[in-house]
Amino acid sequence: AQSVTQLGSHVSVSEGALVLLRCNYSSSVPPYLFWYVQYPNQGLQLLLKYTTGATLVKGINGFEAEFKKSETSFHLTKPSAHMSDAAEYFCAVRAMNRDDKIIFGKGTRLHILP
Amino acid sequence: NAGVTQTPKFQVLKTGQSMTLQCAQDMNHEYMSWYRQDPGMGLRLIHYSVGAGITDQGEVPNGYNVSRSTTEDFPLRLLSAAPSQTSVYFCASRSNRVGNTIYFGEGSWLTVV
């Protein structure tokens, strides 16, 4: 079975500073990994995903994430935070097998300080 | 581009009432699912379907029923609403292709009083 742990339910960074949101996963088979963003009162929007191939994945809005199998991690980063990045971020995992369930982490709310 | 459409967007129910949250997608996706989102709990999978006529339980299925008679529609039924079912519900769909993206509806805010 898969599981996802997001470290820190709230993260605050200053505008222009590095954004780092942590995600660790557990999966008995090779995983697909995703990051989604949710703005207030809206649905979830895909930021980026890892399936196979290059372990450094670039997404929208300047975000990227690196799949590290040895650390079972898929941390999300952005070099310079912008006020518009304030939102809730969800890491998700899906197993590369017949199990079609996608399991989400509990989310990290990102606050941007002026 | 309609994508995933959920109705209603807001609903208030009394304890014990029943209702159906509707979900439709126009992308011919095989996989559809329902999640509920609660503060500090992230998204938890209620039920999912890998194709018409096939459904299965997720993490929190109790109190909910689903059916999948067509590829396009995946309604979620609350048979006897309870205050614990107050939540935001999201329907999602994706194709079965490798590395596919899951698309979400805009959410349904349900309050049970």
PDB file of C-alpha atoms in Angstrom:
ATOM      1  CA  ALA A   1       0.000   0.000   0.000  1.00  0.00           C
ATOM      2  CA  GLN A   2       1.093   3.554  -0.609  1.00  0.00           C
ATOM      3  CA  SER A   3       1.290   6.434   1.820  1.00  0.00           C
ATOM      4  CA  VAL A   4       2.463  10.029   1.753  1.00  0.00           C
ATOM      5  CA  THR A   5       3.884  12.191   4.526  1.00  0.00           C
ATOM      6  CA  GLN A   6       4.195  15.928   4.132  1.00  0.00           C
ATOM      7  CA  LEU A   7       6.408  17.501   6.768  1.00  0.00           C
ATOM      8  CA  GLY A   8       4.941  20.708   8.108  1.00  0.00           C
ATOM      9  CA  SER A   9       1.278  21.593   7.819  1.00  0.00           C
ATOM     10  CA  HIS A  10       2.259  25.279   7.544  1.00  0.00           C
ATOM     11  CA  VAL A  11       5.387  26.774   6.001  1.00  0.00           C
ATOM     12  CA  SER A  12       6.207  30.483   5.904  1.00  0.00           C
ATOM     13  CA  VAL A  13       8.825  32.049   3.665  1.00  0.00           C
ATOM     14  CA  SER A  14       9.679  35.612   2.771  1.00  0.00           C
ATOM     15  CA  GLU A  15       8.954  36.910  -0.697  1.00  0.00           C
ATOM     16  CA  GLY A  16      12.007  36.190  -2.841  1.00  0.00           C
ATOM     17  CA  ALA A  17      13.274  33.398  -0.601  1.00  0.00           C
ATOM     18  CA  LEU A  18      13.631  29.717  -1.444  1.00  0.00           C
ATOM     19  CA  VAL A  19      10.526  27.582  -1.137  1.00  0.00           C
ATOM     20  CA  LEU A  20      11.020  24.002   0.073  1.00  0.00           C
ATOM     21  CA  LEU A  21       8.037  21.751   0.743  1.00  0.00           C
ATOM     22  CA  ARG A  22       8.870  18.259   1.899  1.00  0.00           C
ATOM     23  CA  CYS A  23       7.219  15.033   0.818  1.00  0.00           C
ATOM     24  CA  ASN A  24       8.171  11.471   1.681  1.00  0.00           C
ATOM     25  CA  TYR A  25       6.324   8.487   0.327  1.00  0.00           C
ATOM     26  CA  SER A  26       5.979   4.807   0.953  1.00  0.00           C
ATOM     27  CA  SER A  27       5.227   2.395  -1.842  1.00  0.00           C
ATOM     28  CA  SER A  28       5.835  -1.314  -2.297  1.00  0.00           C
ATOM     29  CA  VAL A  29       6.192  -0.830  -6.055  1.00  0.00           C
ATOM     30  CA  PRO A  30       7.692   1.959  -8.173  1.00  0.00           C
ATOM     31  CA  PRO A  31       5.531   5.039  -7.754  1.00  0.00           C
ATOM     32  CA  TYR A  32       4.136   7.829  -9.797  1.00  0.00           C
ATOM     33  CA  LEU A  33       4.478  11.056  -7.802  1.00  0.00           C
ATOM     34  CA  PHE A  34       2.559  14.304  -8.091  1.00  0.00           C
ATOM     35  CA  TRP A  35       2.381  17.758  -6.617  1.00  0.00           C
ATOM     36  CA  TYR A  36      -0.901  19.657  -6.718  1.00  0.00           C
ATOM     37  CA  VAL A  37      -1.719  23.215  -5.672  1.00  0.00           C
ATOM     38  CA  GLN A  38      -5.033  24.435  -4.310  1.00  0.00           C
ATOM     39  CA  TYR A  39      -5.979  28.094  -4.106  1.00  0.00           C
ATOM     40  CA  PRO A  40      -8.769  29.138  -1.715  1.00  0.00           C
ATOM     41  CA  ASN A  41     -12.217  27.809  -2.631  1.00  0.00           C
ATOM     42  CA  GLN A  42     -10.907  26.114  -5.760  1.00  0.00           C
ATOM     43  CA  GLY A  43     -10.129  22.596  -6.913  1.00  0.00           C
ATOM     44  CA  LEU A  44      -6.681  21.088  -7.273  1.00  0.00           C
ATOM     45  CA  GLN A  45      -4.333  21.975 -10.102  1.00  0.00           C
ATOM     46  CA  LEU A  46      -1.397  19.815 -11.164  1.00  0.00           C
ATOM     47  CA  LEU A  47       1.982  21.458 -10.619  1.00  0.00           C
ATOM     48  CA  LEU A  48       4.190  18.622 -11.811  1.00  0.00           C
ATOM     49  CA  LYS A  49       4.528  14.864 -11.893  1.00  0.00           C
ATOM     50  CA  TYR A  50       7.147  12.147 -11.968  1.00  0.00           C
ATOM     51  CA  THR A  51       6.493   8.916 -13.830  1.00  0.00           C
ATOM     52  CA  THR A  52       9.739   7.566 -15.253  1.00  0.00           C
ATOM     53  CA  GLY A  53      12.979   8.948 -16.651  1.00  0.00           C
ATOM     54  CA  ALA A  54      14.603  12.148 -15.445  1.00  0.00           C
ATOM     55  CA  THR A  55      14.379  12.445 -11.690  1.00  0.00           C
ATOM     56  CA  LEU A  56      14.337  16.256 -11.684  1.00  0.00           C
ATOM     57  CA  VAL A  57      10.926  17.355 -12.841  1.00  0.00           C
ATOM     58  CA  LYS A  58      10.005  20.910 -13.772  1.00  0.00           C
ATOM     59  CA  GLY A  59       6.464  22.152 -13.423  1.00  0.00           C
ATOM     60  CA  ILE A  60       4.404  25.272 -13.813  1.00  0.00           C
ATOM     61  CA  ASN A  61       4.992  28.595 -12.065  1.00  0.00           C
ATOM     62  CA  GLY A  62       8.723  27.936 -11.628  1.00  0.00           C
ATOM     63  CA  PHE A  63       8.348  24.918  -9.340  1.00  0.00           C
ATOM     64  CA  GLU A  64      10.405  21.769  -9.592  1.00  0.00           C
ATOM     65  CA  ALA A  65      10.782  18.540  -7.652  1.00  0.00           C
ATOM     66  CA  GLU A  66      13.364  15.799  -7.500  1.00  0.00           C
ATOM     67  CA  PHE A  67      12.570  12.126  -7.098  1.00  0.00           C
ATOM     68  CA  LYS A  68      15.110  10.502  -4.784  1.00  0.00           C
ATOM     69  CA  LYS A  69      14.471   6.792  -4.579  1.00  0.00           C
ATOM     70  CA  SER A  70      17.105   6.174  -1.888  1.00  0.00           C
ATOM     71  CA  GLU A  71      15.449   8.745   0.361  1.00  0.00           C
ATOM     72  CA  THR A  72      11.861   7.962  -0.753  1.00  0.00           C
ATOM     73  CA  SER A  73      11.397  11.685  -1.183  1.00  0.00           C
ATOM     74  CA  PHE A  74       9.867  14.063  -3.699  1.00  0.00           C
ATOM     75  CA  HIS A  75      10.440  17.535  -2.280  1.00  0.00           C
ATOM     76  CA  LEU A  76       9.027  20.589  -4.050  1.00  0.00           C
ATOM     77  CA  THR A  77      11.184  23.675  -4.516  1.00  0.00           C
ATOM     78  CA  LYS A  78      11.080  27.123  -6.066  1.00  0.00           C
ATOM     79  CA  PRO A  79      14.119  29.414  -6.048  1.00  0.00           C
ATOM     80  CA  SER A  80      12.249  32.647  -5.341  1.00  0.00           C
ATOM     81  CA  ALA A  81       8.840  32.857  -3.686  1.00  0.00           C
ATOM     82  CA  HIS A  82       6.159  35.175  -4.994  1.00  0.00           C
ATOM     83  CA  MET A  83       3.108  36.417  -3.157  1.00  0.00           C
ATOM     84  CA  SER A  84       0.916  34.542  -5.630  1.00  0.00           C
ATOM     85  CA  ASP A  85       2.439  31.234  -4.469  1.00  0.00           C
ATOM     86  CA  ALA A  86       0.446  31.411  -1.237  1.00  0.00           C
ATOM     87  CA  ALA A  87      -1.771  28.324  -1.384  1.00  0.00           C
ATOM     88  CA  GLU A  88      -2.053  24.775  -0.103  1.00  0.00           C
ATOM     89  CA  TYR A  89       0.146  22.146  -1.703  1.00  0.00           C
ATOM     90  CA  PHE A  90      -0.518  18.433  -1.840  1.00  0.00           C
ATOM     91  CA  CYS A  91       1.873  15.625  -2.606  1.00  0.00           C
ATOM     92  CA  ALA A  92       0.331  12.433  -4.008  1.00  0.00           C
ATOM     93  CA  VAL A  93       1.493   8.934  -4.900  1.00  0.00           C
ATOM     94  CA  ARG A  94       0.129   6.283  -7.217  1.00  0.00           C
ATOM     95  CA  ALA A  95       1.594   2.820  -7.604  1.00  0.00           C
ATOM     96  CA  MET A  96       2.801   1.668 -11.014  1.00  0.00           C
ATOM     97  CA  ASN A  97       0.653  -1.415 -10.919  1.00  0.00           C
ATOM     98  CA  ARG A  98      -2.991  -2.379 -11.262  1.00  0.00           C
ATOM     99  CA  ASP A  99      -3.836  -0.518  -8.075  1.00  0.00           C
ATOM    100  CA  ASP A 100      -5.269   2.678  -9.491  1.00  0.00           C
ATOM    101  CA  LYS A 101      -5.675   4.539  -6.238  1.00  0.00           C
ATOM    102  CA  ILE A 102      -3.968   7.890  -5.818  1.00  0.00           C
ATOM    103  CA  ILE A 103      -3.197   8.716  -2.198  1.00  0.00           C
ATOM    104  CA  PHE A 104      -2.701  12.297  -1.060  1.00  0.00           C
ATOM    105  CA  GLY A 105      -0.703  13.768   1.772  1.00  0.00           C
ATOM    106  CA  LYS A 106      -2.400  15.997   4.318  1.00  0.00           C
ATOM    107  CA  GLY A 107      -1.198  19.144   2.628  1.00  0.00           C
ATOM    108  CA  THR A 108       1.134  22.029   3.425  1.00  0.00           C
ATOM    109  CA  ARG A 109      -0.157  25.570   3.528  1.00  0.00           C
ATOM    110  CA  LEU A 110       2.458  27.962   2.179  1.00  0.00           C
ATOM    111  CA  HIS A 111       2.445  31.510   3.558  1.00  0.00           C
ATOM    112  CA  ILE A 112       4.457  34.230   1.831  1.00  0.00           C
ATOM    113  CA  LEU A 113       5.699  37.056   4.044  1.00  0.00           C
ATOM    114  CA  PRO A 114       6.166  40.495   2.469  1.00  0.00           C
TER     115      PRO A 114
ATOM    116  CA  ASN B   1     -13.708  22.462 -22.356  1.00  0.00           C
ATOM    117  CA  ALA B   2     -16.011  21.275 -19.577  1.00  0.00           C
ATOM    118  CA  GLY B   3     -13.586  18.765 -18.011  1.00  0.00           C
ATOM    119  CA  VAL B   4     -14.981  17.474 -14.706  1.00  0.00           C
ATOM    120  CA  THR B   5     -18.286  19.006 -13.658  1.00  0.00           C
ATOM    121  CA  GLN B   6     -19.689  18.677 -10.156  1.00  0.00           C
ATOM    122  CA  THR B   7     -23.113  19.706  -8.904  1.00  0.00           C
ATOM    123  CA  PRO B   8     -24.279  21.186  -6.632  1.00  0.00           C
ATOM    124  CA  LYS B   9     -21.514  23.523  -5.537  1.00  0.00           C
ATOM    125  CA  PHE B  10     -23.126  24.213  -2.151  1.00  0.00           C
ATOM    126  CA  GLN B  11     -25.661  22.189  -0.207  1.00  0.00           C
ATOM    127  CA  VAL B  12     -27.062  22.201   3.318  1.00  0.00           C
ATOM    128  CA  LEU B  13     -28.694  19.012   4.546  1.00  0.00           C
ATOM    129  CA  LYS B  14     -30.454  18.007   7.701  1.00  0.00           C
ATOM    130  CA  THR B  15     -29.257  14.934   9.565  1.00  0.00           C
ATOM    131  CA  GLY B  16     -30.864  11.838   8.111  1.00  0.00           C
ATOM    132  CA  GLN B  17     -31.617  13.328   4.706  1.00  0.00           C
ATOM    133  CA  SER B  18     -30.300  11.731   1.562  1.00  0.00           C
ATOM    134  CA  MET B  19     -28.778  13.376  -1.458  1.00  0.00           C
ATOM    135  CA  THR B  20     -26.659  12.720  -4.506  1.00  0.00           C
ATOM    136  CA  LEU B  21     -23.597  14.643  -5.601  1.00  0.00           C
ATOM    137  CA  GLN B  22     -23.355  14.533  -9.365  1.00  0.00           C
ATOM    138  CA  CYS B  23     -20.090  14.208 -11.294  1.00  0.00           C
ATOM    139  CA  ALA B  24     -19.660  14.138 -15.043  1.00  0.00           C
ATOM    140  CA  GLN B  25     -16.602  14.202 -17.253  1.00  0.00           C
ATOM    141  CA  ASP B  26     -16.392  14.674 -20.993  1.00  0.00           C
ATOM    142  CA  MET B  27     -12.841  13.396 -21.555  1.00  0.00           C
ATOM    143  CA  ASN B  28     -13.755   9.710 -21.955  1.00  0.00           C
ATOM    144  CA  HIS B  29     -11.685   8.873 -18.889  1.00  0.00           C
ATOM    145  CA  GLU B  30     -11.865   5.338 -17.588  1.00  0.00           C
ATOM    146  CA  TYR B  31     -10.970   6.181 -13.990  1.00  0.00           C
ATOM    147  CA  MET B  32     -13.147   8.334 -11.743  1.00  0.00           C
ATOM    148  CA  SER B  33     -13.020   8.899  -8.023  1.00  0.00           C
ATOM    149  CA  TRP B  34     -14.481  10.827  -5.123  1.00  0.00           C
ATOM    150  CA  TYR B  35     -12.447  12.475  -2.373  1.00  0.00           C
ATOM    151  CA  ARG B  36     -13.417  14.402   0.687  1.00  0.00           C
ATOM    152  CA  GLN B  37     -11.263  17.195   2.046  1.00  0.00           C
ATOM    153  CA  ASP B  38     -11.243  18.106   5.708  1.00  0.00           C
ATOM    154  CA  PRO B  39      -8.947  20.569   7.522  1.00  0.00           C
ATOM    155  CA  GLY B  40      -5.644  18.940   8.414  1.00  0.00           C
ATOM    156  CA  MET B  41      -6.633  15.649   6.769  1.00  0.00           C
ATOM    157  CA  GLY B  42      -5.783  16.304   3.148  1.00  0.00           C
ATOM    158  CA  LEU B  43      -7.836  14.483   0.550  1.00  0.00           C
ATOM    159  CA  ARG B  44      -9.153  11.082   1.464  1.00  0.00           C
ATOM    160  CA  LEU B  45     -10.412   8.663  -1.135  1.00  0.00           C
ATOM    161  CA  ILE B  46     -14.043   7.629  -0.682  1.00  0.00           C
ATOM    162  CA  HIS B  47     -14.795   5.433  -3.703  1.00  0.00           C
ATOM    163  CA  TYR B  48     -13.325   4.962  -7.114  1.00  0.00           C
ATOM    164  CA  SER B  49     -14.123   3.322 -10.426  1.00  0.00           C
ATOM    165  CA  VAL B  50     -11.806   1.998 -13.114  1.00  0.00           C
ATOM    166  CA  GLY B  51     -14.547   1.772 -15.712  1.00  0.00           C
ATOM    167  CA  ALA B  52     -18.265   1.516 -16.314  1.00  0.00           C
ATOM    168  CA  GLY B  53     -19.841  -1.120 -14.101  1.00  0.00           C
ATOM    169  CA  ILE B  54     -16.821  -1.345 -11.783  1.00  0.00           C
ATOM    170  CA  THR B  55     -16.503   0.411  -8.432  1.00  0.00           C
ATOM    171  CA  ASP B  56     -14.367  -0.105  -5.360  1.00  0.00           C
ATOM    172  CA  GLN B  57     -13.915   1.341  -1.898  1.00  0.00           C
ATOM    173  CA  GLY B  58     -11.269   3.830  -0.914  1.00  0.00           C
ATOM    174  CA  GLU B  59     -10.052   4.875   2.515  1.00  0.00           C
ATOM    175  CA  VAL B  60     -13.328   6.248   3.934  1.00  0.00           C
ATOM    176  CA  PRO B  61     -16.290   4.567   2.176  1.00  0.00           C
ATOM    177  CA  ASN B  62     -18.731   4.250   5.073  1.00  0.00           C
ATOM    178  CA  GLY B  63     -21.946   6.226   4.605  1.00  0.00           C
ATOM    179  CA  TYR B  64     -21.475   6.638   0.866  1.00  0.00           C
ATOM    180  CA  ASN B  65     -22.624   4.702  -2.178  1.00  0.00           C
ATOM    181  CA  VAL B  66     -21.550   4.997  -5.792  1.00  0.00           C
ATOM    182  CA  SER B  67     -22.439   3.510  -9.136  1.00  0.00           C
ATOM    183  CA  ARG B  68     -20.928   3.786 -12.603  1.00  0.00           C
ATOM    184  CA  SER B  69     -23.496   2.991 -15.256  1.00  0.00           C
ATOM    185  CA  THR B  70     -21.780   5.108 -17.928  1.00  0.00           C
ATOM    186  CA  THR B  71     -18.227   6.211 -18.602  1.00  0.00           C
ATOM    187  CA  GLU B  72     -19.211   9.857 -18.173  1.00  0.00           C
ATOM    188  CA  ASP B  73     -21.045   9.850 -14.836  1.00  0.00           C
ATOM    189  CA  PHE B  74     -20.061   8.860 -11.307  1.00  0.00           C
ATOM    190  CA  PRO B  75     -22.623  10.017  -8.720  1.00  0.00           C
ATOM    191  CA  LEU B  76     -21.944   9.881  -4.985  1.00  0.00           C
ATOM    192  CA  ARG B  77     -24.914   9.118  -2.761  1.00  0.00           C
ATOM    193  CA  LEU B  78     -25.316   9.933   0.898  1.00  0.00           C
ATOM    194  CA  LEU B  79     -28.088   7.650   2.125  1.00  0.00           C
ATOM    195  CA  SER B  80     -28.572   9.173   5.579  1.00  0.00           C
ATOM    196  CA  ALA B  81     -26.493  12.287   6.088  1.00  0.00           C
ATOM    197  CA  ALA B  82     -24.595  12.777   9.346  1.00  0.00           C
ATOM    198  CA  PRO B  83     -22.803  15.881  10.671  1.00  0.00           C
ATOM    199  CA  SER B  84     -19.504  13.989  10.263  1.00  0.00           C
ATOM    200  CA  GLN B  85     -20.091  14.134   6.517  1.00  0.00           C
ATOM    201  CA  THR B  86     -19.802  17.910   6.504  1.00  0.00           C
ATOM    202  CA  SER B  87     -16.898  18.400   4.149  1.00  0.00           C
ATOM    203  CA  VAL B  88     -15.759  19.528   0.746  1.00  0.00           C
ATOM    204  CA  TYR B  89     -16.119  16.820  -1.867  1.00  0.00           C
ATOM    205  CA  PHE B  90     -14.053  16.563  -5.016  1.00  0.00           C
ATOM    206  CA  CYS B  91     -14.687  14.384  -8.006  1.00  0.00           C
ATOM    207  CA  ALA B  92     -11.707  13.477 -10.174  1.00  0.00           C
ATOM    208  CA  SER B  93     -11.016  11.587 -13.368  1.00  0.00           C
ATOM    209  CA  ARG B  94      -8.103  10.424 -15.459  1.00  0.00           C
ATOM    210  CA  SER B  95      -7.341   8.138 -18.350  1.00  0.00           C
ATOM    211  CA  ASN B  96      -5.521   4.856 -17.868  1.00  0.00           C
ATOM    212  CA  ARG B  97      -2.536   5.887 -19.992  1.00  0.00           C
ATOM    213  CA  VAL B  98       0.888   5.762 -18.340  1.00  0.00           C
ATOM    214  CA  GLY B  99       1.774   8.900 -16.413  1.00  0.00           C
ATOM    215  CA  ASN B 100      -1.684  10.341 -16.833  1.00  0.00           C
ATOM    216  CA  THR B 101      -2.848  13.429 -14.976  1.00  0.00           C
ATOM    217  CA  ILE B 102      -5.842  13.409 -12.667  1.00  0.00           C
ATOM    218  CA  TYR B 103      -8.340  16.208 -13.267  1.00  0.00           C
ATOM    219  CA  PHE B 104     -10.456  17.591 -10.455  1.00  0.00           C
ATOM    220  CA  GLY B 105     -13.852  19.177 -10.353  1.00  0.00           C
ATOM    221  CA  GLU B 106     -14.274  22.480  -8.569  1.00  0.00           C
ATOM    222  CA  GLY B 107     -15.666  20.926  -5.406  1.00  0.00           C
ATOM    223  CA  SER B 108     -18.974  20.608  -3.606  1.00  0.00           C
ATOM    224  CA  TRP B 109     -19.328  22.195  -0.172  1.00  0.00           C
ATOM    225  CA  LEU B 110     -21.697  20.106   1.944  1.00  0.00           C
ATOM    226  CA  THR B 111     -22.942  21.050   5.395  1.00  0.00           C
ATOM    227  CA  VAL B 112     -25.001  18.615   7.467  1.00  0.00           C
ATOM    228  CA  VAL B 113     -26.846  20.213  10.378  1.00  0.00           C
TER     229      VAL B 113
END
